Tab-separated table of C-alpha atoms and ligand atoms in Angstrom:
chain	number	residue	atom	x	y	z
A	1	MET	CA	0.000	0.000	0.000
A	2	ALA	CA	1.310	3.451	-0.899
A	3	ALA	CA	2.064	5.522	2.174
A	4	PHE	CA	1.642	9.306	2.182
A	5	LYS	CA	3.635	11.795	4.197
A	6	HIS	CA	0.517	13.732	5.142
A	7	GLN	CA	-2.784	12.341	6.386
A	8	SER	CA	-4.658	15.117	4.581
A	9	THR	CA	-3.392	13.493	1.346
A	10	CYS	CA	-4.102	9.981	2.591
A	11	VAL	CA	-7.780	10.723	3.295
A	12	ILE	CA	-8.141	11.482	-0.440
A	13	HIS	CA	-5.841	8.951	-2.102
A	14	GLY	CA	-5.176	6.257	0.511
A	15	GLY	CA	-5.907	2.743	-0.742
A	16	HIS	CA	-7.119	3.895	-4.169
A	17	ASP	CA	-6.343	1.338	-6.867
A	18	ARG	CA	-4.612	3.366	-9.558
A	19	THR	CA	-4.055	0.313	-11.729
A	20	ALA	CA	-7.797	-0.188	-12.297
A	21	PRO	CA	-8.946	1.352	-15.580
A	22	GLY	CA	-10.433	4.768	-15.736
A	23	SER	CA	-12.271	5.909	-12.714
A	24	LEU	CA	-11.100	8.886	-10.629
A	25	ALA	CA	-13.771	8.109	-8.050
A	26	THR	CA	-13.818	4.704	-6.395
A	27	PRO	CA	-15.830	2.231	-8.494
A	28	LEU	CA	-18.906	0.956	-6.655
A	29	TYR	CA	-19.169	-2.842	-6.781
A	30	GLN	CA	-22.830	-3.140	-5.842
A	31	SER	CA	-22.799	-6.906	-6.049
A	32	ALA	CA	-23.547	-9.553	-3.447
A	33	THR	CA	-21.559	-12.266	-5.191
A	34	PHE	CA	-18.698	-12.508	-7.704
A	35	VAL	CA	-18.367	-14.781	-10.712
A	36	PHE	CA	-15.410	-17.191	-10.778
A	37	PRO	CA	-13.707	-17.856	-14.133
A	38	ASN	CA	-13.940	-21.593	-13.483
A	39	CYS	CA	-14.622	-24.120	-10.727
A	40	GLU	CA	-10.955	-24.600	-9.764
A	41	SER	CA	-10.510	-20.845	-9.353
A	42	GLY	CA	-13.584	-20.630	-7.078
A	43	GLY	CA	-12.207	-23.404	-4.906
A	44	ALA	CA	-8.767	-21.751	-4.813
A	45	ARG	CA	-10.312	-18.462	-3.662
A	46	PHE	CA	-12.154	-20.220	-0.846
A	47	ALA	CA	-8.914	-21.982	0.118
A	48	GLY	CA	-7.076	-18.627	0.184
A	49	GLU	CA	-4.710	-19.827	-2.575
A	50	GLU	CA	-5.916	-17.296	-5.150
A	51	SER	CA	-6.836	-13.655	-4.554
A	52	GLY	CA	-10.126	-12.263	-5.835
A	53	PRO	CA	-13.580	-11.497	-4.509
A	54	ILE	CA	-15.981	-14.289	-3.518
A	55	TYR	CA	-19.046	-12.899	-1.761
A	56	THR	CA	-19.579	-9.455	-0.197
A	57	ARG	CA	-19.921	-10.737	3.381
A	58	LEU	CA	-16.331	-11.968	3.020
A	59	GLY	CA	-15.024	-8.910	1.177
A	60	ASN	CA	-15.863	-6.476	-1.631
A	61	PRO	CA	-13.540	-4.359	-3.809
A	62	THR	CA	-15.218	-1.073	-2.777
A	63	THR	CA	-15.125	-1.955	0.920
A	64	ASP	CA	-11.516	-3.161	0.466
A	65	GLU	CA	-10.540	0.383	-0.558
A	66	LEU	CA	-12.081	1.803	2.620
A	67	GLU	CA	-10.227	-0.822	4.666
A	68	ARG	CA	-6.902	-0.003	2.947
A	69	ARG	CA	-7.428	3.725	3.541
A	70	MET	CA	-8.278	3.237	7.212
A	71	ALA	CA	-5.288	0.930	7.742
A	72	LEU	CA	-2.980	3.583	6.242
A	73	LEU	CA	-4.500	6.347	8.357
A	74	GLU	CA	-4.282	4.423	11.629
A	75	GLY	CA	-0.821	2.971	10.865
A	76	ALA	CA	-2.283	-0.558	10.927
A	77	GLU	CA	-1.433	-3.594	8.817
A	78	GLU	CA	-5.121	-4.215	8.103
A	79	ALA	CA	-8.604	-2.884	8.747
A	80	VAL	CA	-11.982	-4.643	8.703
A	81	ALA	CA	-15.181	-2.715	7.986
A	82	PHE	CA	-18.474	-3.449	9.739
A	83	GLY	CA	-22.114	-2.520	9.248
A	84	SER	CA	-22.091	-0.342	12.386
A	85	GLY	CA	-19.817	0.982	15.113
A	86	MET	CA	-21.398	-1.561	17.464
A	87	GLY	CA	-20.533	-4.266	14.908
A	88	ALA	CA	-16.911	-3.098	15.184
A	89	VAL	CA	-17.014	-3.001	19.021
A	90	SER	CA	-18.485	-6.496	19.253
A	91	GLY	CA	-16.232	-7.778	16.454
A	92	ALA	CA	-13.094	-6.609	18.264
A	93	LEU	CA	-14.207	-7.986	21.657
A	94	LEU	CA	-15.620	-11.308	20.429
A	95	SER	CA	-12.499	-12.015	18.385
A	96	GLN	CA	-10.449	-11.992	21.604
A	97	LEU	CA	-12.703	-13.123	24.440
A	98	SER	CA	-14.081	-16.581	25.220
A	99	CYS	CA	-16.228	-18.039	27.963
A	100	GLY	CA	-14.387	-17.697	31.284
A	101	ASP	CA	-12.428	-14.566	30.227
A	102	HIS	CA	-12.567	-11.172	31.898
A	103	LEU	CA	-12.007	-7.642	30.614
A	104	VAL	CA	-11.360	-4.355	32.375
A	105	ALA	CA	-13.417	-1.558	30.789
A	106	ALA	CA	-13.247	2.195	31.310
A	107	ILE	CA	-16.249	3.715	33.040
A	108	GLY	CA	-18.464	6.017	30.994
A	109	LEU	CA	-18.300	4.318	27.593
A	110	TYR	CA	-20.994	4.861	24.935
A	111	GLY	CA	-24.278	3.447	26.311
A	112	CYS	CA	-24.624	0.478	23.931
A	113	THR	CA	-20.955	-0.498	24.438
A	114	HIS	CA	-21.666	-0.489	28.167
A	115	ALA	CA	-24.786	-2.618	27.549
A	116	LEU	CA	-22.813	-5.082	25.397
A	117	ILE	CA	-20.126	-5.454	28.080
A	118	SER	CA	-22.378	-5.507	31.141
A	119	GLU	CA	-25.470	-7.319	29.788
A	120	GLN	CA	-24.695	-9.356	26.664
A	121	LEU	CA	-21.145	-10.655	27.233
A	122	PRO	CA	-21.982	-12.127	30.681
A	123	ARG	CA	-24.609	-14.331	28.931
A	124	PHE	CA	-21.641	-16.004	27.215
A	125	GLY	CA	-19.525	-16.277	30.368
A	126	ILE	CA	-17.417	-13.138	29.752
A	127	GLU	CA	-17.236	-10.912	32.814
A	128	SER	CA	-15.959	-7.366	33.236
A	129	THR	CA	-14.932	-4.757	35.785
A	130	SER	CA	-15.423	-1.031	35.100
A	131	VAL	CA	-12.858	1.396	36.487
A	132	ASP	CA	-11.680	4.942	36.029
A	133	PHE	CA	-8.771	4.618	33.597
A	134	SER	CA	-7.294	7.936	34.719
A	135	ASP	CA	-6.257	6.036	37.885
A	136	ILE	CA	-3.747	3.522	36.538
A	137	HIS	CA	-3.468	1.865	39.971
A	138	ALA	CA	-7.230	1.208	39.926
A	139	VAL	CA	-6.855	-0.385	36.481
A	140	GLU	CA	-4.048	-2.602	37.768
A	141	ALA	CA	-6.070	-3.548	40.860
A	142	ALA	CA	-9.004	-4.635	38.647
A	143	ILE	CA	-6.862	-7.097	36.662
A	144	GLN	CA	-7.644	-10.738	37.475
A	145	PRO	CA	-5.810	-13.952	36.478
A	146	ASN	CA	-8.395	-14.446	33.666
A	147	THR	CA	-8.274	-10.831	32.378
A	148	ARG	CA	-7.452	-10.704	28.659
A	149	VAL	CA	-8.367	-7.206	27.487
A	150	LEU	CA	-8.257	-3.539	28.560
A	151	TYR	CA	-11.029	-1.657	26.723
A	152	LEU	CA	-11.432	2.116	26.566
A	153	GLU	CA	-12.548	5.196	24.675
A	154	THR	CA	-10.420	8.323	24.908
A	155	PRO	CA	-11.860	10.920	25.050
A	156	VAL	CA	-14.807	9.155	26.651
A	157	ASN	CA	-18.381	9.590	25.478
A	158	PRO	CA	-20.004	11.809	26.811
A	159	HIS	CA	-17.868	13.601	29.399
A	160	LEU	CA	-14.604	13.703	27.454
A	161	ALA	CA	-12.280	12.263	30.114
A	162	VAL	CA	-8.906	11.625	28.465
A	163	TYR	CA	-6.811	8.575	29.343
A	164	ASP	CA	-3.049	8.250	29.046
A	165	LEU	CA	-2.446	5.684	26.298
A	166	ASP	CA	1.288	5.277	27.048
A	167	ALA	CA	0.619	4.441	30.710
A	168	ILE	CA	-2.205	2.019	29.820
A	169	VAL	CA	-0.136	0.238	27.163
A	170	ALA	CA	2.830	-0.066	29.569
A	171	LEU	CA	0.552	-1.720	32.147
A	172	ALA	CA	-1.047	-4.007	29.545
A	173	ARG	CA	2.351	-5.156	28.254
A	174	ARG	CA	3.605	-5.847	31.775
A	175	LYS	CA	0.519	-7.987	32.418
A	176	GLY	CA	0.341	-9.619	28.963
A	177	LEU	CA	-3.039	-8.051	28.098
A	178	LEU	CA	-4.472	-6.798	24.833
A	179	THR	CA	-5.565	-3.140	24.533
A	180	ILE	CA	-8.555	-2.047	22.438
A	181	VAL	CA	-9.284	1.670	21.946
A	182	ASP	CA	-12.426	3.204	20.448
A	183	ASN	CA	-11.044	6.210	18.549
A	184	THR	CA	-14.399	7.505	17.240
A	185	PHE	CA	-14.224	10.942	18.885
A	186	MET	CA	-10.741	11.695	17.524
A	187	THR	CA	-10.422	9.981	14.122
A	188	PRO	CA	-6.874	8.999	13.043
A	189	LEU	CA	-6.350	12.647	12.106
A	190	LEU	CA	-6.282	13.695	15.770
A	191	GLN	CA	-5.073	10.526	17.498
A	192	GLN	CA	-3.378	7.288	16.400
A	193	PRO	CA	-3.562	4.833	19.306
A	194	LEU	CA	-1.608	2.104	17.447
A	195	ARG	CA	1.414	4.430	17.389
A	196	HIS	CA	1.303	4.331	21.203
A	197	GLY	CA	1.407	0.524	21.184
A	198	VAL	CA	-2.354	-0.134	21.416
A	199	ASP	CA	-3.257	-3.477	19.789
A	200	MET	CA	-6.609	-2.719	18.151
A	201	VAL	CA	-8.323	0.540	17.337
A	202	LEU	CA	-11.926	0.849	16.233
A	203	HIS	CA	-14.370	3.480	15.059
A	204	SER	CA	-17.998	4.180	14.612
A	205	ALA	CA	-17.524	5.326	10.990
A	206	THR	CA	-21.065	6.694	11.250
A	207	LYS	CA	-19.508	9.770	12.842
A	208	TYR	CA	-16.603	11.918	11.598
A	209	LEU	CA	-15.192	9.409	9.089
A	210	ASN	CA	-18.335	9.573	6.976
A	211	GLY	CA	-19.257	13.005	8.276
A	212	HIS	CA	-22.580	13.473	6.515
A	213	GLY	CA	-25.095	11.749	8.780
A	214	ASP	CA	-26.332	9.305	6.155
A	215	VAL	CA	-24.537	6.025	6.932
A	216	ILE	CA	-24.189	3.600	9.862
A	217	ALA	CA	-20.786	1.868	9.782
A	218	GLY	CA	-17.769	0.746	11.791
A	219	VAL	CA	-14.160	-0.306	11.312
A	220	VAL	CA	-11.520	-2.183	13.321
A	221	CYS	CA	-7.774	-1.748	12.632
A	222	GLY	CA	-4.712	-3.635	13.825
A	223	ARG	CA	-2.013	-6.120	12.874
A	224	THR	CA	-2.842	-8.933	10.439
A	225	GLU	CA	-2.625	-11.628	13.090
A	226	LEU	CA	-5.403	-9.887	15.079
A	227	MET	CA	-7.491	-8.835	12.067
A	228	ALA	CA	-7.698	-12.349	10.566
A	229	PRO	CA	-10.164	-13.616	13.223
A	230	VAL	CA	-12.063	-10.296	13.152
A	231	ARG	CA	-12.571	-10.705	9.397
A	232	MET	CA	-12.855	-14.436	8.873
A	233	ALA	CA	-14.397	-15.624	12.126
A	234	ILE	CA	-16.458	-12.737	13.460
A	235	ARG	CA	-17.579	-10.696	10.457
A	236	LYS	CA	-17.955	-13.717	8.173
A	237	ASP	CA	-19.876	-15.881	10.638
A	238	ILE	CA	-21.820	-13.267	12.610
A	239	GLY	CA	-22.375	-11.079	9.591
A	240	ALA	CA	-22.375	-7.405	10.654
A	241	VAL	CA	-21.276	-6.554	7.130
A	242	LEU	CA	-21.053	-3.086	5.559
A	243	SER	CA	-22.992	-2.414	2.375
A	244	PRO	CA	-20.619	-1.523	-0.531
A	245	HIS	CA	-22.739	1.549	-1.238
A	246	ASP	CA	-22.199	2.753	2.326
A	247	ALA	CA	-18.448	2.056	2.010
A	248	TRP	CA	-18.510	4.205	-1.137
A	249	LEU	CA	-20.276	7.049	0.677
A	250	ILE	CA	-17.721	6.911	3.505
A	251	LEU	CA	-14.813	6.999	1.034
A	252	ARG	CA	-16.385	10.072	-0.539
A	253	GLY	CA	-17.021	11.702	2.842
A	254	MET	CA	-13.488	10.995	4.027
A	255	LYS	CA	-11.946	13.149	1.299
A	256	THR	CA	-12.811	16.220	3.378
A	257	LEU	CA	-11.995	14.685	6.773
A	258	ALA	CA	-8.849	16.756	7.358
A	259	LEU	CA	-10.633	20.006	6.508
A	260	ARG	CA	-13.674	19.066	8.549
A	261	MET	CA	-11.675	18.115	11.660
A	262	GLU	CA	-9.895	21.482	11.591
A	263	ARG	CA	-13.234	23.280	11.528
A	264	HIS	CA	-14.796	21.007	14.180
A	265	ASN	CA	-11.788	21.681	16.456
A	266	ASP	CA	-11.902	25.434	15.937
A	267	ASN	CA	-15.660	25.697	16.393
A	268	ALA	CA	-15.749	23.487	19.503
A	269	MET	CA	-12.832	25.400	21.050
A	270	ALA	CA	-14.658	28.695	20.573
A	271	VAL	CA	-17.882	27.216	21.995
A	272	ALA	CA	-16.004	25.819	25.024
A	273	HIS	CA	-14.435	29.217	25.798
A	274	PHE	CA	-17.797	30.935	25.412
A	275	LEU	CA	-19.610	28.470	27.687
A	276	GLU	CA	-16.866	28.420	30.319
A	277	ALA	CA	-17.212	32.181	30.737
A	278	HIS	CA	-21.029	32.106	30.849
A	279	PRO	CA	-22.626	32.623	34.301
A	280	LYS	CA	-25.409	30.098	33.644
A	281	VAL	CA	-22.951	27.300	32.857
A	282	SER	CA	-21.520	25.542	35.909
A	283	ARG	CA	-19.092	23.211	34.132
A	284	VAL	CA	-17.712	22.586	30.656
A	285	TYR	CA	-16.100	19.273	29.718
A	286	TYR	CA	-13.707	19.790	26.811
A	287	PRO	CA	-10.062	18.652	26.690
A	288	GLY	CA	-9.113	21.750	24.707
A	289	LEU	CA	-9.642	23.910	27.811
A	290	PRO	CA	-6.618	24.315	30.096
A	291	SER	CA	-8.985	23.660	33.039
A	292	HIS	CA	-9.654	20.097	31.762
A	293	PRO	CA	-7.594	17.385	33.536
A	294	GLY	CA	-6.838	15.704	30.188
A	295	HIS	CA	-5.471	18.903	28.649
A	296	ARG	CA	-1.874	17.808	29.395
A	297	LEU	CA	-2.272	14.999	26.848
A	298	LEU	CA	-3.135	17.403	24.062
A	299	GLY	CA	-0.049	17.521	21.864
A	300	ARG	CA	1.382	14.322	23.354
A	301	GLN	CA	-1.344	11.920	22.280
A	302	MET	CA	-3.968	14.138	20.631
A	303	ARG	CA	-3.494	16.673	17.836
A	304	GLY	CA	-6.752	18.450	18.644
A	305	ALA	CA	-9.600	18.210	21.131
A	306	GLY	CA	-12.313	17.327	18.578
A	307	GLY	CA	-15.828	18.589	18.036
A	308	VAL	CA	-17.730	17.203	21.023
A	309	LEU	CA	-18.144	18.830	24.411
A	310	ALA	CA	-20.439	18.486	27.388
A	311	LEU	CA	-21.751	21.051	29.824
A	312	GLU	CA	-23.796	21.385	32.983
A	313	LEU	CA	-26.040	24.350	33.700
A	314	THR	CA	-26.310	26.084	37.062
A	315	GLY	CA	-30.080	25.517	37.142
A	316	GLY	CA	-29.968	21.704	37.150
A	317	TYR	CA	-31.995	19.237	35.093
A	318	ASP	CA	-35.054	21.406	34.333
A	319	THR	CA	-32.834	24.166	33.052
A	320	ALA	CA	-30.885	21.707	30.914
A	321	VAL	CA	-34.129	20.531	29.260
A	322	ARG	CA	-35.223	24.119	28.653
A	323	PHE	CA	-31.834	24.972	27.139
A	324	VAL	CA	-31.942	21.986	24.762
A	325	ASN	CA	-35.503	22.794	23.680
A	326	GLN	CA	-34.660	26.440	23.036
A	327	LEU	CA	-31.766	25.755	20.651
A	328	LYS	CA	-32.718	26.481	17.052
A	329	LEU	CA	-29.632	25.903	14.910
A	330	PHE	CA	-28.617	22.816	16.917
A	331	SER	CA	-30.859	19.832	16.121
A	332	ILE	CA	-31.918	17.619	19.019
A	333	ALA	CA	-30.428	14.326	17.863
A	334	VAL	CA	-27.960	11.678	19.004
A	335	SER	CA	-24.786	11.006	16.951
A	336	LEU	CA	-21.892	13.349	16.267
A	337	GLY	CA	-19.379	14.224	13.577
A	338	ASP	CA	-21.879	15.620	11.093
A	339	ALA	CA	-21.866	18.978	9.328
A	340	GLU	CA	-24.921	19.952	11.395
A	341	SER	CA	-24.533	20.900	15.075
A	342	LEU	CA	-26.375	18.417	17.289
A	343	VAL	CA	-27.440	18.498	20.933
A	344	GLN	CA	-28.558	15.594	23.094
A	345	HIS	CA	-29.189	14.675	26.727
A	346	PRO	CA	-26.916	11.695	27.597
A	347	ALA	CA	-28.811	10.542	30.730
A	348	SER	CA	-32.068	9.969	28.813
A	349	MET	CA	-30.605	9.271	25.356
A	350	THR	CA	-27.140	7.874	24.485
A	351	HIS	CA	-26.394	6.716	28.033
A	352	SER	CA	-29.897	5.555	28.996
A	353	PRO	CA	-28.790	1.867	28.867
A	354	TYR	CA	-26.887	2.582	32.130
A	355	SER	CA	-28.613	2.129	35.469
A	356	ALA	CA	-28.949	5.413	37.398
A	357	GLU	CA	-26.208	4.236	39.806
A	358	ASP	CA	-23.779	3.261	37.019
A	359	ARG	CA	-24.422	6.598	35.311
A	360	ALA	CA	-23.672	8.494	38.514
A	361	ALA	CA	-20.506	6.404	39.069
A	362	ALA	CA	-19.438	7.215	35.503
A	363	GLY	CA	-19.862	10.956	36.151
A	364	ILE	CA	-22.852	11.421	33.823
A	365	SER	CA	-25.197	13.757	35.655
A	366	ASP	CA	-28.880	14.258	34.851
A	367	ASN	CA	-28.220	17.874	33.941
A	368	MET	CA	-25.377	17.130	31.523
A	369	VAL	CA	-25.961	18.209	27.928
A	370	ARG	CA	-23.713	17.040	25.062
A	371	LEU	CA	-23.008	19.241	22.062
A	372	ALA	CA	-21.597	17.851	18.814
A	373	VAL	CA	-20.418	21.099	17.278
A	374	GLY	CA	-20.869	21.162	13.511
A	375	LEU	CA	-19.334	23.011	10.605
A	376	GLU	CA	-21.607	26.070	10.521
A	377	HIS	CA	-20.181	29.590	10.908
A	378	ILE	CA	-19.073	30.089	14.503
A	379	GLU	CA	-21.026	33.338	14.847
A	380	ASP	CA	-24.287	31.527	14.065
A	381	ILE	CA	-23.425	28.718	16.496
A	382	LEU	CA	-22.604	31.139	19.327
A	383	ALA	CA	-25.699	33.247	18.638
A	384	ASP	CA	-27.882	30.156	18.987
A	385	LEU	CA	-26.251	29.140	22.288
A	386	LYS	CA	-26.540	32.705	23.560
A	387	GLN	CA	-30.266	32.996	22.850
A	388	ALA	CA	-30.990	29.568	24.383
A	389	LEU	CA	-29.027	30.402	27.538
A	390	ALA	CA	-30.888	33.708	27.815
A	391	THR	CA	-34.150	31.778	28.304
A	392	CYS	CA	-32.757	29.665	31.127
A	393	ASP	CA	-33.832	32.052	33.899
A	394	GLU	CA	-37.495	31.631	33.087
A	395	THR	CA	-39.564	29.125	35.076
A	396	SER	CA	-39.315	25.732	33.473
A	397	ASN	CA	-41.547	22.711	33.682
A	398	ALA	CA	-40.204	19.986	35.967
A	399	VAL	CA	-39.541	16.610	34.362
A	400	ASP	CA	-38.870	13.541	36.464
A	401	LEU	CA	-36.133	11.291	35.068
A	402	ALA	CA	-36.668	8.538	37.624
A	403	GLY	CA	-38.347	5.478	36.203
A	404	GLU	CA	-38.064	6.695	32.618
A	405	GLU	CA	-37.989	3.900	30.056
A	406	THR	CA	-34.880	3.200	28.008
A	407	PRO	CA	-35.705	4.223	24.425
B	1	LIG	C1	-23.777	8.790	20.130
B	1	LIG	N1	-22.537	6.848	19.482
B	1	LIG	O1	-22.920	8.947	21.021
B	1	LIG	P1	-22.846	3.032	15.745
B	1	LIG	N2	-18.454	4.035	19.798
B	1	LIG	C2	-18.701	5.298	20.206
B	1	LIG	C3	-19.939	5.882	19.926
B	1	LIG	O2	-20.136	7.146	20.331
B	1	LIG	C4	-20.916	5.148	19.240
B	1	LIG	C5	-20.623	3.831	18.841
B	1	LIG	C6	-19.376	3.304	19.130
B	1	LIG	C7	-23.741	7.521	19.388
B	1	LIG	C8	-24.778	6.995	18.671
B	1	LIG	C9	-26.188	7.294	18.870
B	1	LIG	C10	-17.654	6.045	20.943
B	1	LIG	C11	-22.224	5.708	18.987
B	1	LIG	C12	-21.614	2.979	18.089
B	1	LIG	O3	-23.999	3.885	16.153
B	1	LIG	O4	-23.158	1.565	15.918
B	1	LIG	O5	-22.282	3.340	14.406
B	1	LIG	O6	-21.638	3.382	16.754
B	1	LIG	O7	-24.605	9.642	19.851
């Protein structure tokens, strides 16, 4: 695979097959199956003795280009695309864990990742312990004789805690454990966990990688020896496969990833400064702010703080609901990484799969609001926040979170 000096070039050209005739854009192979020239050739492809496509659940030339590009960007030997970020999370974990194994997971992961680890994996005899990964001694104390994996996001969804990858990898190597990092919030443009010695990195490609809010997808990256079971055991046999058309849309979206991440960073930084100085905001969670505990890792492990931030309002939960409802440019929607600015309420939306106690332990308060700052002009974004905050003094209707159903 051709390597590029700059990632902003790689997001455009990485993995593109220049030997194929004609097309500047990636050809779309919208085909479930592929025709073999003869019976022997079909058998040889199944046996891995001849290269060439077989069937799209096993691989597809359009999806292959996305996988090559992602491997180049993350500094991996290989990447495997999935039909969703959760497909990638479960693909990475199931490829490594068996009945009787244990993993140590960071507290405060995306709600469905938490549900997978705490509700689904135990059904198959895989147990876990959740700890605060900013306390490396707590991580070490949670390791058991049957622990196989350390699993984390950094920054964490939704409160943007940042964990020290070098310290975590050093611990994992000392204990003979595998590290898996969900890099969705950063993209390889802002953080490359494999370069810090992490074993597997994964993404919800639904977010910044695609960037246009019209695809659900995921990808796992790592060395060939680890990717082989992800591809040929987990994706092939469980089947969370990405549609070639969606792979094509992601490849198209990725061409502007470097430009988009710059704008997301700049816009979110300006929003964080504005909110931090606002009297109705009690706390802002954004690693770009010097007041954030993870700020020291900016520059060392992260090349930017990204486009997501969280805040708490002085008025508590009712005020948070009023603020969200008053925003006009921001759409009330889960997800992140799109051109449009989005706002959501983690306790009742993305992190509703947590029990109230687990949410509190993970530092996700009922009055926390998450902003996924988009690509609009910063003056329009700030004006919208300003007008919504101005309404927060008015009496608001009380809403009781207790007993609310998980959507
Ligand atoms: C959200 N997130 O936060 P798919 N990893 C991380 C995520 O934030 C997500 C996934 C994996 C949100 C979705 C509603 C760090 C998702 C799962 O949705 O399966 O592509 O990604 O708003």
